[in-house]
Amino acid sequence: MRHLRNYIHAFCLTALLLVSAGIAFGQVPDPGAPGPLAVTREEYNFGDTAFQPSNFPGPVELLASIHYPTNLSGGPFPLIVLLHGRHATCFVGGTQLLQWPCTANNSQPIPSYKGYDYVSEVLASHGYVVVSISANGVNAVDNRVQDLGALARAELIQKHLDILKTFNTTGGAPFGTKFVGKFDMTRIGTMGHSRGGEGVVRHYVLNDSVGAPYGIKAVFPLAPVDFNRFVVNNAALNVLLPYCDGDVTDLQGVHFYDDARYNVPGDLAPKHYVLVMGANHNFYNTIWSPSSPFPGATNDWLAFVAGGHSDTQCGTVAGNQRLTEAQQRGTGLAYMSAFFRAYVGGENQFIPILTGDAPPPPSAQTSNLFVSYHAPDDPNLRLDVNRLLNDTNLTINTLGAAVTQTGLTPYELCGGEAPQPQRCLPDQPNARQPHTTPSARSPKRGLSQLKTGWNNLTGNYNNQLPAALGNVSGFQAIQFRVSVNFADARNLADLAQEFRVKLTDASGSSTSVRVSNVSQALFFPPGKVGPVPKVVLNTVRVPLSAFGGVNLNAVRSVQFTFDERLQGAILVTDVAFASAPQ
Amino acid sequence: MKRTLINRCVATAIIVLPLLLASGSRVFAQNSNNKEVPVKELLRLPGRVLAETKSARPEGDLRLTGYRVEELKLPRTLNVEIRGQQIAVDRAWRVTVTGGPFPVRALPAVIWIDDQIVGNGIENEALSQVSAITFDSSLIREGGIVSISYGEDKETRVRVSQRVQLKGENQ
C-alpha cells in the first residue's frame, strides 16, 4: 500500500512537472527551423598559399564560404565563423592525399569547409552572416608541430576576421563595398569541429591576448580534441560530445567545460555541453560522411573502432542506437543554432533548450541526448553547494557547512588534483572515462568527482546550508552532474539507477523528488565495445517548484537519498542551486 | 596522468621532439652556429636502413605491410634532452610503418616499439606510410614489437606482425 501511494505520488509529481515544463517552455520555438530570410552563398579565395601561420611548416589557403541574408538592408548582422577539422586535403579519383597545395597530377582539394552548409543556411536565414573557413593547408602538416596545429588554426581564424573587417569597413575584392557596415564584429560566435574545436578555443585565447579586437561572444567546440588544455573564460561555451565518436574516442573535449567551470572568479558566461547518444564524429560534416562523393568519407565508428560493428549502441547490430547522417546533423543544427542565436544574437528564448529546461527541439531529430549546464558565476544565478574539488569537500562543503553521509562506500574523490587518483575507474581505459583522460601536451588533471555507492536502502549524502544562505527561492533549480558507474557491479547492466533529491527547511519540513521524474541521466552507460560504455556526468536539474511544502526561503539541507534501489554506484560533482542566464 | 606512458627515456622521445618541432620549419636548434634542420628535411633525410620488413599481404584494418627503421646522420650536431640530460646528438632514428591508406584523423598516429612511444606519426602525402623520429637509441632494439595507435591508448595499438630484426652489425 505504501508503495502504491509512492507510485501515485510519483505519477502526480511527474505529471505536474511535465505540465509545468510545457507551460513554461512549450512556446520555445525551434532554433533549427529555417528562417524567413532568403540566403545567398558566395566564396572568397585569395589563393592556396596566401597565408603563413607563424612558425608553421607550410602555407595555408585563404578560402571561405559566406552565407548571408540576400537582403542586406537589415545589417549589421552577427557573425558566425565555422572551422572544420583534420581530414584528407586532396583527392584524385577515389584516392585521398595529404598534401598542400594539391600538386599531384589532376588532384583537387577536398572541400571540408562546405560540410556545414546545412547550419550556415539556417543561421543566415535568421539574420546571421556565416563564414566557413577552409583549413586544408593546416591539416597537411599540423602533425609536425608540437601543438598539432592549434595555434595555426587560431591565427587562420584571426586572419579571416581581419579580412572580414576589411570587407566591413572599406570593402574589398571580390565583394566591393557590398558588405560595408554589414558585419557586427562585436558579436561573433565560433564553431570548430574536431581539431577545429580546439582551434576555436585557441583562437578565443589568441584574440583575448591581443586585446580582443573581435567580440567573440560564444565558442562551440564540436567533437573537439583538447590536446593543449586552453580554456575559454568569459565567453559562452557549448561542447558537443558524440557518444559514438570513433575518432576522438575519449571525448577529451569535455575538458573544455570541466576546466572552465571555476577557473575565473566572476566569470559571467554560461557553459554547456551536449552528449549526443548514437552520434559519431564525421556525420556532422557532410563532406566527411559516407553519402559524400569524396574519398576519405567514413563512418568513423565502424572504420576506426576494432569490432565496432558488433556494439549494441554504436554498431550495426539489431537494436543499435546509431543516428543516421540526417538525424545527427539535426542535433548539430539544433544546438549550434540555439547556442549562437541565444548568446550571439541575444535571442534568449532558446536558452531553456541549452539548460535542459526545454526538451530538444524538433530539428534535433532525436531526444536521446543530455544537456549539461554550468550557470554564470553570479550570486543571483548560482550558489555552489559543493564543488567537490578536494577532500575537505567530503566533510565541509563550498558553503562552509557540514557534509555527512550514511552508508556510502566508497566515499572518496577521484579524477582531480593529486592526491586524488588520476582516474576514477582504474581498470577501465581512458576512452571510457572522458573527464579524466590525460592530455599528452598538458599536465592538467581531470574532473574531481565524488565516487560513491550504497549497499542498502539507508544510504544518503547530505549537504547542510548555513542559515544565512538558506534562501534559495530566487533560483530555478537544484542541480548536479552525475553518471552511473558502469564499472561497479552494484549497478545492474542496462538498468537505470534511481535516487531522490530531498530539500529540508528550517522547520524540518522536507520534500523529495526522484531523479527519474526530471531526468534520464541515471541511465546505465550503453555499449560493450572499445570506447563504450563510458562515464559522462550529465546535469540533473530539479526545479525548485517541485519541492512543494518546503520553505525555499529557509532551506537547511540538500540530501541525496539512496532508498530507491537496493544498491548502486555513481559519480557526482557540481552540486549547486542555479538559474538560467538572464 | 598515467606516468607509465611518459617515463624514462620515452618521456624525452615524446617531449623533446615535439618541443623541437614546435617551431615548425625552424625545428632542430643547432648547438654550434644556430642553424636549424627543418622537420621536412629530417623526414626526407636519407637514412641507413637498420631493419625492415615488407609483406605482400596487408594485415588488419590499417592494411599494415611492414616497418622500416633507419638511422639518420644529422647534418649538424643538435643539443637534445634525453632522460633529463642535455646531450649533443649527431644521429636520429626514423621508424616508419607502411601500409594504409592511413586515415587522416583528429587523434594523431603514435608509433610504439614495445611499450615505449617512439613519437607522433607523420603521414606521407600518399598516406601509405607514417613516420616518427626519436633521438633515443635505446628504443631501437632487437626483437621489439612495432605498433601504431591513434592517440596514446595502449589498448588500441595495432602491431606489425614481424618483430624488429636488426641487420648484421646493428644487433
Coordinates of N, CA, C and O in Angstrom, one line a residue, chain A residues 265-404:
Chain A
P265 N 37.1 33.6 -11.2 CA 36.0 34.1 -10.3 C 35.3 35.3 -11.1 O 35.8 36.1 -11.7
G266 N 34.0 35.2 -11.0 CA 33.1 36.2 -11.6 C 32.9 36.0 -13.1 O 32.4 36.9 -13.7
D267 N 33.3 34.9 -13.6 CA 33.0 34.6 -15.0 C 31.5 34.5 -15.2 O 30.8 33.6 -14.7
L268 N 31.0 35.4 -15.9 CA 29.5 35.5 -16.1 C 29.0 34.8 -17.3 O 27.8 34.9 -17.7
A269 N 29.9 34.0 -17.9 CA 29.5 33.3 -19.1 C 28.9 31.9 -18.8 O 29.5 31.2 -18.0
P270 N 27.8 31.5 -19.4 CA 27.3 30.2 -19.2 C 28.1 29.2 -19.9 O 28.7 29.5 -21.0
K271 N 28.1 28.0 -19.4 CA 28.8 26.9 -20.0 C 27.9 25.7 -20.2 O 27.1 25.4 -19.3
H272 N 28.1 25.0 -21.3 CA 27.2 23.9 -21.6 C 27.9 22.8 -22.3 O 29.0 23.0 -22.9
Y273 N 27.4 21.6 -22.2 CA 27.8 20.6 -23.2 C 26.6 19.7 -23.5 O 25.6 19.6 -22.7
V274 N 26.6 19.1 -24.6 CA 25.5 18.2 -25.1 C 26.1 16.8 -25.4 O 27.0 16.7 -26.3
L275 N 25.7 15.8 -24.7 CA 26.1 14.5 -25.0 C 25.1 13.9 -26.0 O 23.9 13.7 -25.5
V276 N 25.5 13.6 -27.2 CA 24.5 13.1 -28.2 C 24.7 11.6 -28.3 O 25.7 11.1 -28.8
M277 N 23.7 10.8 -27.8 CA 23.8 9.4 -27.9 C 23.7 8.9 -29.4 O 22.9 9.5 -30.1
G278 N 24.4 8.0 -29.7 CA 24.3 7.4 -31.1 C 25.0 8.3 -32.2 O 24.9 7.9 -33.4
A279 N 25.7 9.3 -31.8 CA 26.3 10.2 -32.8 C 27.8 9.8 -32.9 O 28.4 9.4 -31.9
N280 N 28.3 9.9 -34.1 CA 29.7 9.7 -34.3 C 30.5 11.0 -34.6 O 29.9 12.1 -34.4
H281 N 31.7 10.9 -35.1 CA 32.5 12.1 -35.3 C 32.2 12.8 -36.6 O 32.1 14.0 -36.7
N282 N 32.1 12.0 -37.7 CA 32.2 12.6 -39.0 C 30.9 13.1 -39.6 O 30.9 13.9 -40.4
F283 N 29.7 12.5 -39.1 CA 28.5 12.9 -39.8 C 28.1 14.3 -39.6 O 27.2 14.8 -40.3
Y284 N 28.8 15.1 -38.7 CA 28.5 16.5 -38.6 C 29.0 17.3 -39.8 O 28.6 18.4 -40.0
N285 N 29.9 16.7 -40.5 CA 30.4 17.3 -41.7 C 29.9 16.5 -42.9 O 30.3 15.3 -43.0
T286 N 29.2 17.1 -43.8 CA 28.6 16.3 -44.9 C 29.7 15.8 -45.8 O 29.5 14.8 -46.5
I287 N 30.8 16.5 -45.9 CA 31.9 16.1 -46.8 C 32.6 14.9 -46.3 O 33.2 14.1 -47.0
W288 N 32.5 14.7 -45.0 CA 33.2 13.6 -44.3 C 32.3 12.3 -44.2 O 32.7 11.3 -43.6
S289 N 31.1 12.5 -44.6 CA 30.1 11.4 -44.3 C 30.0 10.5 -45.5 O 30.3 10.9 -46.6
P290 N 29.6 9.3 -45.2 CA 29.5 8.3 -46.3 C 28.7 8.7 -47.5 O 29.0 8.2 -48.6
S291 N 27.7 9.5 -47.4 CA 26.9 9.9 -48.5 C 27.7 10.9 -49.4 O 27.2 11.3 -50.5
S292 N 28.8 11.4 -48.9 CA 29.7 12.3 -49.7 C 30.3 11.6 -50.8 O 30.7 10.4 -50.7
P293 N 30.6 12.3 -52.0 CA 31.3 11.6 -53.1 C 32.8 11.7 -52.9 O 33.5 11.1 -53.7
F294 N 33.3 12.3 -51.9 CA 34.7 12.5 -51.7 C 35.4 11.3 -51.0 O 34.9 10.8 -50.0
P295 N 36.6 11.0 -51.4 CA 37.4 10.0 -50.7 C 37.7 10.4 -49.3 O 37.8 11.6 -49.0
G296 N 37.8 9.4 -48.4 CA 38.1 9.7 -47.1 C 36.9 9.9 -46.2 O 37.0 10.0 -45.0
A297 N 35.7 9.9 -46.8 CA 34.4 9.9 -46.1 C 34.1 8.6 -45.5 O 34.1 7.6 -46.2
T298 N 33.9 8.6 -44.2 CA 33.7 7.3 -43.5 C 32.8 7.5 -42.3 O 32.6 8.5 -41.8
N299 N 32.2 6.3 -41.9 CA 31.5 6.2 -40.6 C 32.7 5.9 -39.7 O 33.1 4.7 -39.6
D300 N 33.1 6.9 -39.0 CA 34.3 6.7 -38.2 C 34.2 5.6 -37.1 O 35.2 4.9 -36.8
W301 N 33.0 5.4 -36.5 CA 32.9 4.4 -35.5 C 33.2 3.0 -36.2 O 34.0 2.2 -35.6
L302 N 32.6 2.8 -37.3 CA 32.8 1.5 -38.0 C 34.2 1.4 -38.5 O 34.8 0.3 -38.6
A303 N 34.8 2.5 -39.0 CA 36.1 2.4 -39.7 C 37.2 2.3 -38.7 O 38.3 1.7 -39.0
F304 N 37.1 2.9 -37.5 CA 38.3 3.1 -36.7 C 38.2 2.3 -35.4 O 39.2 2.1 -34.7
V305 N 37.1 1.8 -35.0 CA 36.9 1.1 -33.7 C 36.9 -0.4 -34.0 O 36.0 -0.9 -34.7
A306 N 38.0 -1.1 -33.6 CA 38.0 -2.5 -33.8 C 36.8 -3.2 -33.2 O 36.5 -3.0 -32.1
G307 N 36.2 -4.0 -34.1 CA 35.0 -4.7 -33.6 C 33.8 -3.8 -33.5 O 32.7 -4.2 -32.9
G308 N 33.9 -2.6 -33.9 CA 32.8 -1.6 -33.7 C 31.4 -2.0 -34.3 O 30.4 -1.7 -33.7
H309 N 31.4 -2.8 -35.3 CA 30.2 -3.3 -35.9 C 29.3 -4.0 -34.8 O 28.1 -3.9 -34.9
S310 N 29.9 -4.7 -33.9 CA 29.1 -5.5 -33.0 C 28.6 -4.8 -31.8 O 27.9 -5.4 -31.0
D311 N 28.9 -3.5 -31.7 CA 28.5 -2.9 -30.5 C 27.0 -2.6 -30.5 O 26.4 -2.2 -31.5
T312 N 26.4 -2.8 -29.4 CA 24.9 -2.7 -29.3 C 24.4 -1.3 -29.3 O 23.3 -1.1 -29.7
Q313 N 25.2 -0.3 -29.0 CA 24.8 1.1 -29.0 C 25.3 1.7 -30.3 O 24.5 2.3 -31.0
C314 N 26.5 1.6 -30.6 CA 27.2 2.3 -31.7 C 27.4 1.5 -33.0 O 27.7 2.1 -34.0
G315 N 27.2 0.2 -32.9 CA 27.4 -0.6 -34.1 C 26.3 -0.8 -35.0 O 25.4 0.1 -35.1
T316 N 26.3 -1.9 -35.7 CA 25.2 -2.1 -36.7 C 24.3 -3.3 -36.3 O 23.4 -3.6 -37.1
V317 N 24.5 -3.8 -35.2 CA 23.7 -5.0 -34.8 C 22.2 -4.5 -34.5 O 22.0 -3.3 -34.3
A318 N 21.3 -5.4 -34.6 CA 19.9 -5.1 -34.4 C 19.7 -4.4 -33.0 O 20.3 -4.8 -32.0
G319 N 18.9 -3.4 -33.0 CA 18.7 -2.6 -31.8 C 19.7 -1.5 -31.5 O 19.5 -0.9 -30.5
N320 N 20.6 -1.3 -32.4 CA 21.6 -0.3 -32.1 C 20.9 1.1 -32.1 O 19.8 1.3 -32.6
Q321 N 21.6 2.0 -31.5 CA 21.0 3.3 -31.3 C 21.7 4.4 -32.1 O 21.6 5.6 -31.8
R322 N 22.3 4.0 -33.2 CA 23.0 4.9 -34.0 C 22.1 5.9 -34.8 O 21.0 5.5 -35.2
L323 N 22.5 7.1 -34.8 CA 21.8 8.1 -35.6 C 22.2 8.0 -37.1 O 23.3 7.8 -37.4
T324 N 21.2 8.4 -37.9 CA 21.6 8.5 -39.3 C 22.3 9.8 -39.5 O 22.4 10.7 -38.6
E325 N 22.9 10.0 -40.7 CA 23.6 11.2 -41.0 C 22.6 12.4 -40.8 O 23.0 13.4 -40.1
A326 N 21.4 12.3 -41.3 CA 20.5 13.4 -41.2 C 20.1 13.7 -39.7 O 20.0 14.8 -39.3
Q327 N 19.8 12.6 -39.0 CA 19.5 12.8 -37.6 C 20.6 13.5 -36.8 O 20.4 14.4 -36.0
Q328 N 21.8 13.0 -37.1 CA 23.0 13.5 -36.4 C 23.1 15.0 -36.7 O 23.4 15.8 -35.8
R329 N 23.0 15.3 -37.9 CA 23.2 16.8 -38.3 C 22.0 17.6 -37.7 O 22.2 18.8 -37.4
G330 N 20.9 16.9 -37.5 CA 19.8 17.6 -36.8 C 20.2 18.1 -35.4 O 20.0 19.2 -35.0
T331 N 21.0 17.2 -34.7 CA 21.4 17.6 -33.3 C 22.4 18.8 -33.4 O 22.4 19.7 -32.6
G332 N 23.3 18.7 -34.4 CA 24.2 19.8 -34.6 C 23.5 21.1 -34.9 O 23.8 22.1 -34.3
L333 N 22.6 21.0 -35.9 CA 21.9 22.2 -36.3 C 21.1 22.8 -35.1 O 21.2 24.0 -34.9
A334 N 20.4 22.0 -34.4 CA 19.6 22.5 -33.3 C 20.4 23.2 -32.2 O 20.0 24.3 -31.8
Y335 N 21.4 22.5 -31.8 CA 22.2 23.0 -30.7 C 23.2 24.1 -31.0 O 23.4 25.0 -30.3
M336 N 23.7 24.1 -32.3 CA 24.5 25.2 -32.7 C 23.6 26.4 -32.9 O 24.0 27.5 -32.5
S337 N 22.5 26.2 -33.5 CA 21.5 27.3 -33.7 C 21.1 27.9 -32.4 O 21.1 29.2 -32.3
A338 N 20.6 27.1 -31.5 CA 20.2 27.6 -30.2 C 21.3 28.4 -29.5 O 21.0 29.5 -29.0
F339 N 22.4 27.8 -29.5 CA 23.6 28.4 -28.8 C 23.9 29.8 -29.4 O 24.0 30.8 -28.7
F340 N 24.1 29.8 -30.7 CA 24.6 31.1 -31.3 C 23.4 32.1 -31.3 O 23.7 33.3 -31.1
R341 N 22.2 31.7 -31.6 CA 21.1 32.6 -31.6 C 20.9 33.2 -30.2 O 20.5 34.4 -30.0
A342 N 21.1 32.4 -29.2 CA 21.0 32.9 -27.8 C 22.1 33.8 -27.4 O 21.9 34.9 -26.9
Y343 N 23.3 33.4 -27.6 CA 24.4 34.1 -26.9 C 25.2 35.0 -27.9 O 26.0 35.8 -27.4
V344 N 24.9 34.9 -29.2 CA 25.5 35.9 -30.1 C 24.4 36.8 -30.5 O 24.6 38.1 -30.5
G345 N 23.3 36.3 -30.9 CA 22.1 37.1 -31.4 C 21.2 37.6 -30.3 O 20.4 38.4 -30.6
G346 N 21.4 37.2 -29.0 CA 20.6 37.7 -28.0 C 19.1 37.2 -28.0 O 18.2 37.8 -27.4
E347 N 18.9 36.1 -28.7 CA 17.6 35.5 -28.8 C 17.4 34.6 -27.6 O 17.5 33.3 -27.7
N348 N 17.1 35.2 -26.5 CA 17.1 34.4 -25.2 C 16.1 33.3 -25.1 O 16.1 32.5 -24.2
Q349 N 15.1 33.3 -26.0 CA 14.1 32.3 -25.9 C 14.6 30.9 -26.1 O 13.9 29.9 -25.8
F350 N 15.8 30.8 -26.6 CA 16.4 29.5 -26.8 C 17.2 28.9 -25.6 O 17.6 27.8 -25.7
I351 N 17.4 29.8 -24.7 CA 18.2 29.3 -23.5 C 17.7 28.1 -22.8 O 18.5 27.2 -22.5
P352 N 16.4 27.9 -22.7 CA 15.9 26.7 -22.0 C 16.3 25.4 -22.7 O 16.5 24.4 -22.1
I353 N 16.5 25.5 -24.0 CA 17.0 24.3 -24.7 C 18.4 24.0 -24.3 O 18.8 22.8 -24.2
L354 N 19.2 25.0 -24.0 CA 20.6 24.9 -23.7 C 20.8 24.5 -22.2 O 21.8 23.9 -21.9
T355 N 19.9 24.8 -21.4 CA 20.0 24.4 -20.0 C 19.3 23.1 -19.7 O 19.5 22.5 -18.6
G356 N 18.6 22.6 -20.7 CA 17.9 21.3 -20.5 C 16.5 21.5 -19.9 O 15.8 20.6 -19.6
D357 N 16.1 22.8 -19.7 CA 14.8 23.0 -19.1 C 13.7 22.8 -20.2 O 12.6 22.5 -19.8
A358 N 14.1 22.9 -21.4 CA 13.2 22.6 -22.5 C 13.7 21.4 -23.3 O 14.9 21.2 -23.3
P359 N 12.9 20.6 -23.8 CA 13.3 19.4 -24.5 C 14.0 19.7 -25.8 O 13.9 20.8 -26.3
P360 N 14.7 18.7 -26.4 CA 15.3 19.0 -27.7 C 14.2 19.4 -28.7 O 13.2 18.9 -28.7
P361 N 14.5 20.4 -29.5 CA 13.6 20.9 -30.5 C 13.4 19.9 -31.6 O 14.3 19.0 -31.8
P362 N 12.3 20.0 -32.4 CA 12.1 19.0 -33.5 C 13.3 18.9 -34.4 O 13.6 17.8 -34.9
S363 N 14.0 20.0 -34.7 CA 15.1 19.9 -35.6 C 16.2 19.0 -35.2 O 17.0 18.6 -36.0
A364 N 16.3 18.7 -33.9 CA 17.3 17.8 -33.4 C 17.1 16.4 -33.8 O 18.0 15.6 -33.8
Q365 N 15.9 16.1 -34.1 CA 15.5 14.8 -34.7 C 15.8 13.6 -33.8 O 15.7 12.4 -34.2
T366 N 16.1 13.9 -32.5 CA 16.2 12.8 -31.5 C 16.1 13.5 -30.1 O 16.4 14.7 -30.0
S367 N 15.6 12.7 -29.2 CA 15.6 13.2 -27.8 C 16.6 12.5 -27.0 O 16.7 12.7 -25.8
N368 N 17.3 11.6 -27.6 CA 18.3 10.8 -26.9 C 19.6 11.6 -26.8 O 20.6 11.2 -27.4
L369 N 19.6 12.6 -26.0 CA 20.8 13.4 -25.7 C 20.6 14.1 -24.4 O 19.5 14.1 -23.8
F370 N 21.8 14.5 -23.9 CA 21.8 15.0 -22.5 C 22.5 16.4 -22.5 O 23.6 16.5 -23.0
V371 N 21.9 17.3 -21.9 CA 22.4 18.7 -21.8 C 22.9 19.0 -20.4 O 22.3 18.7 -19.4
S372 N 24.1 19.5 -20.4 CA 24.7 19.9 -19.1 C 24.9 21.4 -19.1 O 25.1 22.0 -20.2
Y373 N 24.8 22.0 -17.9 CA 24.8 23.4 -17.8 C 25.5 23.9 -16.6 O 25.3 23.3 -15.5
H374 N 26.4 24.8 -16.7 CA 27.1 25.5 -15.6 C 26.7 27.0 -15.6 O 27.0 27.7 -16.6
A375 N 26.0 27.4 -14.6 CA 25.5 28.8 -14.6 C 26.6 29.8 -14.4 O 27.7 29.5 -13.8
P376 N 26.4 31.0 -14.8 CA 27.4 32.1 -14.6 C 27.7 32.3 -13.1 O 26.9 32.0 -12.3
D377 N 28.9 32.8 -12.9 CA 29.3 33.0 -11.5 C 28.8 34.3 -11.0 O 29.5 35.3 -10.8
D378 N 27.5 34.3 -10.9 CA 26.7 35.5 -10.4 C 25.9 35.0 -9.2 O 25.2 34.0 -9.3
P379 N 26.0 35.6 -8.1 CA 25.3 35.1 -6.9 C 23.8 35.0 -7.1 O 23.1 34.3 -6.3
N380 N 23.3 35.7 -8.0 CA 21.8 35.6 -8.3 C 21.5 34.4 -9.2 O 20.4 34.0 -9.3
L381 N 22.6 33.9 -9.8 CA 22.3 32.8 -10.8 C 22.9 31.4 -10.3 O 22.5 30.4 -10.8
R382 N 23.8 31.5 -9.4 CA 24.4 30.2 -9.0 C 24.9 30.3 -7.5 O 25.6 31.2 -7.2
L383 N 24.5 29.3 -6.8 CA 25.0 29.1 -5.4 C 25.6 27.7 -5.3 O 24.9 26.7 -5.3
D384 N 26.9 27.7 -5.3 CA 27.6 26.4 -5.3 C 27.4 25.8 -3.9 O 27.9 26.4 -2.9
V385 N 26.8 24.7 -3.8 CA 26.7 24.0 -2.6 C 27.9 23.1 -2.3 O 28.5 23.2 -1.2
N386 N 28.3 22.4 -3.3 CA 29.5 21.6 -3.1 C 30.2 21.4 -4.5 O 29.6 20.7 -5.3
R387 N 31.3 22.0 -4.6 CA 32.1 21.8 -5.9 C 32.8 20.5 -5.9 O 33.3 20.1 -7.0
L388 N 33.0 19.9 -4.8 CA 33.6 18.6 -4.7 C 35.0 18.6 -5.3 O 35.4 17.7 -6.1
L389 N 35.8 19.6 -4.9 CA 37.1 19.8 -5.6 C 38.3 19.1 -4.8 O 39.3 18.8 -5.4
N390 N 38.1 19.0 -3.5 CA 39.2 18.4 -2.7 C 38.6 17.7 -1.5 O 37.4 17.7 -1.2
D391 N 39.5 17.0 -0.8 CA 39.0 16.2 0.3 C 38.2 16.9 1.4 O 37.3 16.4 2.1
T392 N 38.5 18.2 1.6 CA 37.8 19.0 2.5 C 36.3 18.9 2.2 O 35.4 18.9 3.1
N393 N 36.0 18.9 0.9 CA 34.6 18.9 0.5 C 33.8 17.6 0.8 O 32.6 17.5 0.6
L394 N 34.5 16.7 1.3 CA 33.9 15.5 1.8 C 33.2 15.7 3.1 O 32.3 14.9 3.5
T395 N 33.7 16.7 3.9 CA 33.1 16.9 5.2 C 32.6 18.4 5.3 O 31.7 18.6 6.2
I396 N 33.2 19.3 4.6 CA 32.7 20.7 4.6 C 32.5 21.1 3.2 O 33.4 21.0 2.4
N397 N 31.3 21.6 2.9 CA 31.0 21.9 1.5 C 31.5 23.4 1.1 O 32.1 24.1 2.0
T398 N 31.2 23.8 -0.1 CA 31.7 25.0 -0.6 C 31.1 26.2 0.2 O 31.6 27.3 0.2
L399 N 29.9 26.0 0.8 CA 29.3 27.0 1.6 C 29.8 27.1 3.0 O 29.4 27.9 3.8
G400 N 30.7 26.2 3.3 CA 31.3 26.1 4.7 C 30.5 25.4 5.7 O 30.7 25.4 6.9
A401 N 29.5 24.6 5.2 CA 28.6 23.9 6.1 C 29.0 22.4 6.1 O 29.8 21.9 5.2
A402 N 28.4 21.7 7.0 CA 28.8 20.3 7.1 C 28.3 19.4 6.0 O 27.2 19.6 5.5
V403 N 29.0 18.4 5.7 CA 28.6 17.4 4.7 C 28.7 16.1 5.5 O 29.7 15.8 6.2
T404 N 27.6 15.3 5.4 CA 27.6 14.0 6.1 C 27.1 12.9 5.1 O 26.5 13.2 4.1

